[in-house]
Short mmCIF file of C-alpha atoms in Angstrom, two decimals:
data_model
loop_
_atom_site.label_atom_id
_atom_site.label_comp_id
_atom_site.label_asym_id
_atom_site.label_seq_id
_atom_site.Cartn_x
_atom_site.Cartn_y
_atom_site.Cartn_z
CA UNK A 1 0.17 -18.88 -13.78
CA UNK A 2 -1.60 -15.77 -15.06
CA UNK A 3 -0.61 -12.36 -13.72
CA UNK A 4 -3.76 -11.95 -11.63
CA UNK A 5 -3.27 -15.20 -9.71
CA UNK A 6 0.49 -14.71 -9.47
CA UNK A 7 0.02 -11.32 -7.80
CA UNK A 8 -2.58 -12.68 -5.39
CA UNK A 9 -0.13 -15.39 -4.30
CA UNK A 10 2.79 -12.97 -4.08
CA UNK A 11 0.95 -10.28 -2.10
CA UNK A 12 -0.54 -12.88 0.26
CA UNK A 13 2.91 -14.31 0.92
CA UNK A 14 4.26 -10.96 2.13
CA UNK A 15 3.90 -10.24 5.85
CA UNK A 16 2.00 -7.24 7.16
CA UNK A 17 4.41 -4.37 7.73
CA UNK A 18 2.35 -2.76 10.47
CA UNK A 19 2.04 0.93 11.19
CA UNK A 20 5.01 3.16 10.59
CA UNK A 21 7.37 3.43 13.61
CA UNK A 22 5.52 0.59 15.36
CA UNK A 23 8.07 -2.08 14.36
CA UNK A 24 11.59 -2.30 15.72
CA UNK A 25 12.67 -4.49 12.83
CA UNK A 26 11.32 -5.40 9.42
CA UNK A 27 8.95 -8.41 9.48
CA UNK A 28 10.65 -9.92 6.42
CA UNK A 29 14.37 -9.85 5.72
CA UNK A 30 15.78 -8.42 2.48
CA UNK A 31 16.91 -11.90 1.42
CA UNK A 32 13.47 -13.40 1.94
CA UNK A 33 11.75 -10.46 0.25
CA UNK A 34 14.01 -10.88 -2.79
CA UNK A 35 13.18 -14.60 -2.85
CA UNK A 36 9.46 -13.83 -2.91
CA UNK A 37 9.90 -11.20 -5.60
CA UNK A 38 11.27 -13.90 -7.89
CA UNK A 39 7.61 -14.60 -8.67
CA UNK A 40 7.62 -11.40 -10.75
CA UNK A 41 8.44 -11.70 -14.44
CA UNK A 42 11.65 -10.10 -15.72
CA UNK A 43 9.92 -7.02 -17.15
CA UNK A 44 8.23 -6.23 -13.85
CA UNK A 45 11.41 -6.92 -11.87
CA UNK A 46 13.17 -4.35 -14.03
CA UNK A 47 10.39 -1.78 -13.56
CA UNK A 48 10.40 -2.36 -9.80
CA UNK A 49 14.15 -1.74 -9.65
CA UNK A 50 13.71 1.44 -11.66
CA UNK A 51 11.01 2.80 -9.34
CA UNK A 52 13.11 1.93 -6.29
CA UNK A 53 16.17 3.57 -7.83
CA UNK A 54 14.43 6.93 -7.88
CA UNK A 55 12.21 6.72 -4.80
CA UNK A 56 14.57 5.09 -2.29
CA UNK A 57 17.32 7.23 -0.84
CA UNK A 58 20.03 4.63 -1.55
CA UNK A 59 19.27 4.92 -5.28
CA UNK A 60 19.51 8.70 -5.64
CA UNK A 61 22.47 9.00 -3.23
CA UNK A 62 24.68 7.54 -5.97
CA UNK A 63 23.93 10.51 -8.26
CA UNK A 64 26.09 13.63 -8.23
CA UNK A 65 23.66 16.47 -8.90
CA UNK A 66 19.98 17.33 -8.42
CA UNK A 67 19.67 17.62 -12.19
CA UNK A 68 20.72 13.95 -12.48
CA UNK A 69 17.98 12.99 -10.02
CA UNK A 70 15.39 14.96 -11.99
CA UNK A 71 16.55 13.28 -15.23
CA UNK A 72 16.36 9.85 -13.61
CA UNK A 73 12.83 10.58 -12.37
CA UNK A 74 11.73 11.58 -15.86
CA UNK A 75 13.25 8.39 -17.32
CA UNK A 76 11.48 6.23 -14.73
CA UNK A 77 8.14 8.00 -15.27
CA UNK A 78 8.45 7.24 -18.99
CA UNK A 79 9.36 3.61 -18.27
CA UNK A 80 6.25 3.01 -16.14
CA UNK A 81 3.85 4.60 -18.66
CA UNK A 82 1.60 1.55 -18.46
CA UNK A 83 1.04 2.16 -14.73
CA UNK A 84 -0.39 5.64 -14.10
CA UNK A 85 -0.48 4.99 -10.34
CA UNK A 86 3.27 4.38 -10.30
CA UNK A 87 3.88 7.47 -12.40
CA UNK A 88 1.85 9.45 -9.89
CA UNK A 89 3.76 7.87 -7.02
CA UNK A 90 7.14 8.87 -8.45
CA UNK A 91 5.92 12.38 -9.31
CA UNK A 92 4.50 13.00 -5.84
CA UNK A 93 7.65 11.64 -4.19
CA UNK A 94 9.81 13.95 -6.29
CA UNK A 95 7.57 16.90 -5.44
CA UNK A 96 7.86 16.09 -1.74
CA UNK A 97 11.64 15.93 -2.13
CA UNK A 98 11.59 19.30 -3.89
CA UNK A 99 9.65 20.87 -1.00
CA UNK A 100 12.06 19.42 1.59
CA UNK A 101 15.05 20.55 -0.49
CA UNK A 102 13.55 24.06 -0.66
CA UNK A 103 13.09 24.09 3.14
CA UNK A 104 16.72 23.03 3.59
CA UNK A 105 17.99 25.64 1.14
CA UNK A 106 16.04 28.38 2.91
CA UNK A 107 17.24 27.16 6.31
CA UNK A 108 20.76 27.25 4.89
CA UNK A 109 20.28 30.98 4.20
CA UNK A 110 19.36 31.10 0.52
CA UNK A 111 17.48 34.35 -0.15
CA UNK A 112 15.59 32.98 -3.17
CA UNK A 113 14.83 29.71 -4.91
CA UNK A 114 17.29 30.54 -7.68
CA UNK A 115 16.88 28.44 -10.80
CA UNK A 116 14.49 25.95 -9.23
CA UNK A 117 14.09 24.12 -12.55
CA UNK A 118 17.62 22.75 -12.22
CA UNK A 119 17.20 21.32 -8.71
CA UNK A 120 13.44 20.91 -8.32
CA UNK A 121 10.71 18.83 -9.91
CA UNK A 122 6.97 19.00 -10.40
CA UNK A 123 3.94 21.20 -10.09
CA UNK A 124 4.98 23.31 -7.12
CA UNK A 125 8.24 24.80 -8.44
CA UNK A 126 6.75 28.14 -9.48
CA UNK A 127 4.73 28.39 -6.30
CA UNK A 128 7.81 27.68 -4.17
CA UNK A 129 9.78 30.27 -6.10
CA UNK A 130 7.03 32.92 -5.84
CA UNK A 131 6.40 32.30 -2.13
CA UNK A 132 9.97 31.76 -0.94
CA UNK A 133 9.52 33.83 2.22
CA UNK A 134 6.25 32.11 3.24
CA UNK A 135 6.88 29.32 5.83
CA UNK A 136 4.78 26.87 3.75
CA UNK A 137 5.64 28.31 0.32
CA UNK A 138 1.98 29.31 -0.04
CA UNK A 139 0.82 25.69 0.19
CA UNK A 140 0.05 25.43 3.91
CA UNK A 141 -3.72 25.26 3.36
CA UNK A 142 -3.51 21.92 1.52
CA UNK A 143 -0.14 20.63 2.78
CA UNK A 144 -0.06 21.48 6.49
CA UNK A 145 2.99 19.28 7.04
CA UNK A 146 5.24 21.89 5.32
CA UNK A 147 4.77 24.42 8.14
CA UNK A 148 5.44 21.69 10.68
CA UNK A 149 8.58 20.62 8.81
CA UNK A 150 9.72 24.25 8.66
CA UNK A 151 9.32 24.57 12.46
CA UNK A 152 11.23 21.33 13.11
CA UNK A 153 14.04 22.40 10.80
CA UNK A 154 14.35 25.73 12.56
CA UNK A 155 14.57 23.94 15.92
CA UNK A 156 17.16 21.56 14.51
CA UNK A 157 15.06 18.55 15.51
CA UNK A 158 16.33 16.24 12.78
CA UNK A 159 14.80 13.05 14.13
CA UNK A 160 11.31 14.58 14.30
CA UNK A 161 11.85 16.01 10.81
CA UNK A 162 12.78 12.57 9.48
CA UNK A 163 9.71 11.08 11.15
CA UNK A 164 7.51 13.73 9.61
CA UNK A 165 8.87 13.26 6.09
CA UNK A 166 8.61 9.46 6.32
CA UNK A 167 5.04 9.79 7.64
CA UNK A 168 4.16 11.97 4.66
CA UNK A 169 5.68 9.47 2.21
CA UNK A 170 3.88 6.58 3.96
CA UNK A 171 0.63 8.53 3.67
CA UNK A 172 1.19 8.99 -0.06
CA UNK A 173 1.76 5.24 -0.42
CA UNK A 174 -1.39 4.52 1.61
CA UNK A 175 -3.42 6.69 -0.74
CA UNK A 176 -2.28 4.67 -3.76
CA UNK A 177 -2.60 1.34 -1.91
CA UNK A 178 -6.32 2.00 -1.32
CA UNK A 179 -7.05 1.25 -4.99
CA UNK A 180 -4.49 -1.52 -5.56
CA UNK A 181 -4.88 -4.79 -3.68
CA UNK A 182 -3.48 -7.61 -5.83
CA UNK A 183 -1.54 -6.21 -8.76
CA UNK A 184 1.92 -5.03 -9.76
CA UNK A 185 1.32 -1.59 -8.29
CA UNK A 186 0.50 -3.23 -4.93
CA UNK A 187 3.83 -5.10 -5.03
CA UNK A 188 5.75 -1.88 -5.75
CA UNK A 189 3.91 -0.06 -2.94
CA UNK A 190 4.73 -2.91 -0.54
CA UNK A 191 8.43 -2.81 -1.44
CA UNK A 192 8.54 0.99 -1.04
CA UNK A 193 6.87 0.71 2.37
CA UNK A 194 9.31 -2.04 3.31
CA UNK A 195 12.20 0.26 2.32
CA UNK A 196 10.91 2.97 4.67
CA UNK A 197 10.37 0.56 7.58
CA UNK A 198 13.81 -0.97 6.98
CA UNK A 199 15.42 2.49 6.85
CA UNK A 200 13.80 3.51 10.12
CA UNK A 201 14.80 0.24 11.81
CA UNK A 202 18.41 0.85 10.69
CA UNK A 203 18.33 4.27 12.33
CA UNK A 204 17.20 2.64 15.53
CA UNK A 205 20.03 0.12 15.28
CA UNK A 206 22.57 2.86 14.83
CA UNK A 207 21.18 4.81 17.75
CA UNK A 208 21.33 1.68 19.91
CA UNK A 209 24.94 1.02 18.85
CA UNK A 210 25.94 4.60 19.68
CA UNK A 211 24.26 4.41 23.06
CA UNK A 212 25.92 1.06 23.79
CA UNK A 213 29.31 2.53 22.87
CA UNK A 214 28.72 5.49 25.22
CA UNK A 215 27.70 3.17 28.06
CA UNK A 216 30.82 1.01 27.53
CA UNK A 217 33.03 4.11 27.55
CA UNK A 218 31.40 5.33 30.76
CA UNK A 219 31.78 1.93 32.41
CA UNK A 220 35.46 1.70 31.40
CA UNK A 221 36.14 5.18 32.78
CA UNK A 222 34.72 4.29 36.17
CA UNK A 223 36.09 0.70 36.30
CA UNK A 224 38.84 0.14 38.94
CA UNK A 225 42.36 -0.75 37.73
CA UNK A 226 42.72 -4.49 38.20
CA UNK A 227 46.09 -6.25 38.78
CA UNK A 228 47.38 -8.77 36.22
CA UNK A 229 47.70 -8.85 32.43
CA UNK A 230 45.06 -7.37 30.13
CA UNK A 231 42.07 -9.60 29.37
CA UNK A 232 43.07 -10.06 25.70
CA UNK A 233 46.52 -11.35 26.70
CA UNK A 234 45.00 -14.00 29.01
CA UNK A 235 42.74 -15.24 26.21
CA UNK A 236 45.69 -15.54 23.82
CA UNK A 237 47.66 -17.56 26.35
CA UNK A 238 44.73 -19.88 27.02
CA UNK A 239 43.85 -20.45 23.38
CA UNK A 240 46.61 -22.95 22.42
CA UNK A 241 45.76 -25.21 25.40
CA UNK B 1 -37.76 -21.45 -35.98
CA UNK B 2 -39.05 -24.22 -33.76
CA UNK B 3 -35.69 -26.01 -33.93
CA UNK B 4 -33.88 -22.81 -32.99
CA UNK B 5 -36.04 -22.37 -29.87
CA UNK B 6 -35.43 -26.01 -28.97
CA UNK B 7 -31.66 -25.43 -29.31
CA UNK B 8 -31.97 -22.40 -27.06
CA UNK B 9 -33.84 -24.57 -24.59
CA UNK B 10 -30.98 -27.04 -24.41
CA UNK B 11 -28.58 -24.13 -24.12
CA UNK B 12 -30.56 -22.74 -21.19
CA UNK B 13 -30.81 -26.18 -19.58
CA UNK B 14 -27.05 -26.62 -19.37
CA UNK B 15 -26.12 -22.93 -18.85
CA UNK B 16 -26.44 -22.96 -15.02
CA UNK B 17 -23.97 -25.87 -14.77
CA UNK B 18 -21.48 -24.48 -17.30
CA UNK B 19 -21.57 -20.89 -16.06
CA UNK B 20 -21.67 -22.02 -12.43
CA UNK B 21 -18.60 -24.18 -13.05
CA UNK B 22 -16.76 -21.22 -14.60
CA UNK B 23 -17.66 -19.07 -11.59
CA UNK B 24 -16.59 -21.78 -9.14
CA UNK B 25 -13.34 -22.50 -10.95
CA UNK B 26 -12.44 -18.84 -11.18
CA UNK B 27 -13.45 -18.09 -7.58
CA UNK B 28 -11.61 -21.10 -6.15
CA UNK B 29 -8.50 -20.18 -8.16
CA UNK B 30 -8.56 -16.63 -6.76
CA UNK B 31 -9.09 -17.81 -3.20
CA UNK B 32 -6.64 -20.69 -3.63
CA UNK B 33 -3.89 -18.37 -4.90
CA UNK B 34 -4.30 -16.24 -1.77
CA UNK B 35 -4.34 -19.34 0.46
CA UNK B 36 -1.10 -20.64 -1.07
CA UNK B 37 0.55 -17.26 -0.61
CA UNK B 38 -0.69 -17.03 2.98
CA UNK B 39 0.71 -20.48 3.75
CA UNK B 40 4.16 -19.27 2.70
CA UNK B 41 4.00 -16.61 5.39
CA UNK B 42 2.26 -18.58 8.18
CA UNK B 43 3.29 -21.27 10.60
CA UNK B 44 -0.19 -22.72 10.99
CA UNK B 45 -3.87 -22.36 10.17
CA UNK B 46 -3.38 -23.79 6.69
CA UNK B 47 -6.65 -25.72 6.84
CA UNK B 48 -8.78 -22.66 7.37
CA UNK B 49 -7.11 -20.79 4.52
CA UNK B 50 -7.74 -23.68 2.12
CA UNK B 51 -11.24 -24.23 3.53
CA UNK B 52 -12.20 -20.60 2.95
CA UNK B 53 -10.74 -20.65 -0.57
CA UNK B 54 -13.10 -23.51 -1.53
CA UNK B 55 -16.23 -21.54 -0.67
CA UNK B 56 -17.02 -20.62 -4.32
CA UNK B 57 -17.41 -24.30 -5.21
CA UNK B 58 -21.08 -24.10 -4.16
CA UNK B 59 -22.04 -22.21 -7.34
CA UNK B 60 -21.58 -25.23 -9.59
CA UNK B 61 -23.67 -27.35 -7.20
CA UNK B 62 -26.50 -24.79 -7.37
CA UNK B 63 -26.15 -24.93 -11.16
CA UNK B 64 -26.60 -28.72 -11.16
CA UNK B 65 -29.71 -28.40 -8.96
CA UNK B 66 -31.19 -25.79 -11.34
CA UNK B 67 -30.44 -28.00 -14.36
CA UNK B 68 -32.27 -31.00 -12.88
CA UNK B 69 -35.23 -28.82 -11.91
CA UNK B 70 -35.51 -27.37 -15.41
CA UNK B 71 -35.21 -30.75 -17.13
CA UNK B 72 -38.36 -32.11 -18.81
CA UNK B 73 -39.10 -35.49 -20.38
CA UNK B 74 -39.40 -33.88 -23.80
CA UNK B 75 -38.17 -30.49 -24.97
CA UNK B 76 -40.99 -28.32 -26.37
CA UNK B 77 -40.80 -24.83 -27.87
CA UNK B 78 -42.70 -23.32 -24.93
CA UNK B 79 -40.53 -25.03 -22.32
CA UNK B 80 -37.36 -24.32 -24.32
CA UNK B 81 -37.95 -20.56 -24.33
CA UNK B 82 -38.56 -20.58 -20.57
CA UNK B 83 -35.54 -22.77 -19.90
CA UNK B 84 -33.37 -20.44 -21.93
CA UNK B 85 -34.42 -17.35 -19.96
CA UNK B 86 -34.22 -18.91 -16.53
CA UNK B 87 -31.13 -21.05 -17.16
CA UNK B 88 -28.95 -18.41 -18.79
CA UNK B 89 -29.77 -15.66 -16.32
CA UNK B 90 -29.36 -17.94 -13.30
CA UNK B 91 -26.07 -19.18 -14.78
CA UNK B 92 -24.70 -15.67 -15.19
CA UNK B 93 -25.72 -14.80 -11.63
CA UNK B 94 -23.88 -17.89 -10.35
CA UNK B 95 -20.79 -17.17 -12.42
CA UNK B 96 -20.57 -13.55 -11.31
CA UNK B 97 -21.08 -14.30 -7.62
CA UNK B 98 -18.50 -17.11 -7.80
CA UNK B 99 -15.82 -14.82 -9.26
CA UNK B 100 -16.56 -11.98 -6.86
CA UNK B 101 -16.65 -14.38 -3.95
CA UNK B 102 -13.14 -15.53 -4.89
CA UNK B 103 -11.94 -11.93 -4.86
CA UNK B 104 -13.34 -11.11 -1.43
CA UNK B 105 -12.01 -14.42 -0.09
CA UNK B 106 -8.53 -13.55 -1.34
CA UNK B 107 -8.78 -10.25 0.53
CA UNK B 108 -10.15 -12.00 3.63
CA UNK B 109 -7.30 -14.54 3.66
CA UNK B 110 -4.73 -11.80 3.16
CA UNK B 111 -6.19 -9.63 5.92
CA UNK B 112 -6.68 -12.44 8.44
CA UNK B 113 -3.06 -13.52 7.98
CA UNK B 114 -2.01 -10.16 9.46
CA UNK B 115 -4.81 -10.17 12.06
CA UNK B 116 -5.99 -13.75 12.74
CA UNK B 117 -8.80 -12.64 15.07
CA UNK B 118 -10.76 -11.12 12.15
CA UNK B 119 -10.86 -14.35 10.15
CA UNK B 120 -14.55 -15.08 10.92
CA UNK B 121 -15.76 -11.52 10.37
CA UNK B 122 -13.72 -11.17 7.18
CA UNK B 123 -15.75 -14.01 5.64
CA UNK B 124 -19.00 -12.03 6.03
CA UNK B 125 -18.82 -10.38 2.58
CA UNK B 126 -18.27 -13.80 1.00
CA UNK B 127 -21.26 -15.13 2.96
CA UNK B 128 -23.44 -12.28 1.66
CA UNK B 129 -22.40 -13.15 -1.91
CA UNK B 130 -23.29 -16.76 -1.16
CA UNK B 131 -26.73 -15.46 -0.16
CA UNK B 132 -27.13 -13.85 -3.59
CA UNK B 133 -26.28 -17.17 -5.23
CA UNK B 134 -28.92 -18.83 -3.08
CA UNK B 135 -31.48 -16.21 -4.18
CA UNK B 136 -30.67 -17.03 -7.82
CA UNK B 137 -31.09 -20.75 -7.06
CA UNK B 138 -34.32 -20.50 -5.08
CA UNK B 139 -36.13 -18.22 -7.53
CA UNK B 140 -34.96 -20.31 -10.49
CA UNK B 141 -36.56 -23.30 -8.74
CA UNK B 142 -39.78 -21.35 -8.10
CA UNK B 143 -40.04 -20.28 -11.74
CA UNK B 144 -39.13 -23.77 -12.97
CA UNK B 145 -42.37 -24.97 -11.35
CA UNK B 146 -44.41 -22.86 -13.78
CA UNK B 147 -42.74 -24.14 -16.95
CA UNK B 148 -45.16 -26.32 -18.96
CA UNK B 149 -44.20 -29.97 -18.99
#
């Protein structure tokens, strides 16, 4: 099967992910997604893994320093030289990360950007450094989300901040997806979107588990003391029968 | 020179069928690939996906109709030149619309899998392309009437 037809079949076999934050769970499981991605040839599988390794949080979390992340990004950008859209995607994602890292550093009390070339990436490093005291690093007129992110960080609203950053990343993916319908780039964009939806659904799961634990604790505190052996002991006695 | 024009005439006579078949094959393959993919992710509605993917098969039929209309009892230099012009250009029009139809059908199948209610509307671009094929057919037939026998 030629690449063109293979990608049409693959993309058509992947379910619609819906709008961001609209799904409580991913429409396709990781296992099933991996099964579908077997339609890719080995070279493309390798490139996909490389792009994911630098764009998904799980990939960069394994690295020790920001400089390692920057090096990895440069390696991946070189590896996908045949796909300018993917290069652009990785670059823009790294630039977004640099802006968020700068916001965090400033919130943490850093008085200047320091040597931004060791922890930052991309076009905006000098601008961030020169406009350190500006809420949007002098980029608010074309990236209004930075001022919003700055406000959320100051308020300590981490959930809203996460939503905002994921929305921005989703928007970047949408922009690239507009010109790629049935090709390798479209597959990569789908997988990156899936990663974001899956990450958000995991957060929801954790929040639900925490809430459930709190409710159980509350219920146990208010429950009356009942006579007789503990429930676990009764089950153990009944089991052999 | 006369033989060359006669050869071109035969070329033009068969061009609508050959180029139409290429367009249909390519278009059906594009639509069919999307239909197969969509079936992997759907629990029903397979028939309509496959049905839509076969829409570009009309181009080769139009090509056959044009070929029979252009055909004359004997091939002359005058008729051959006309057949070449009409046949080749009509053939290219059929091939191009067939391929493009396959592409929009693939998109339609993909989109209607996520939102089944848009299935009918999503076929509108493919229907418009079908209209362009019909234009190529009809005007080839009209011009074929003025070719000397």
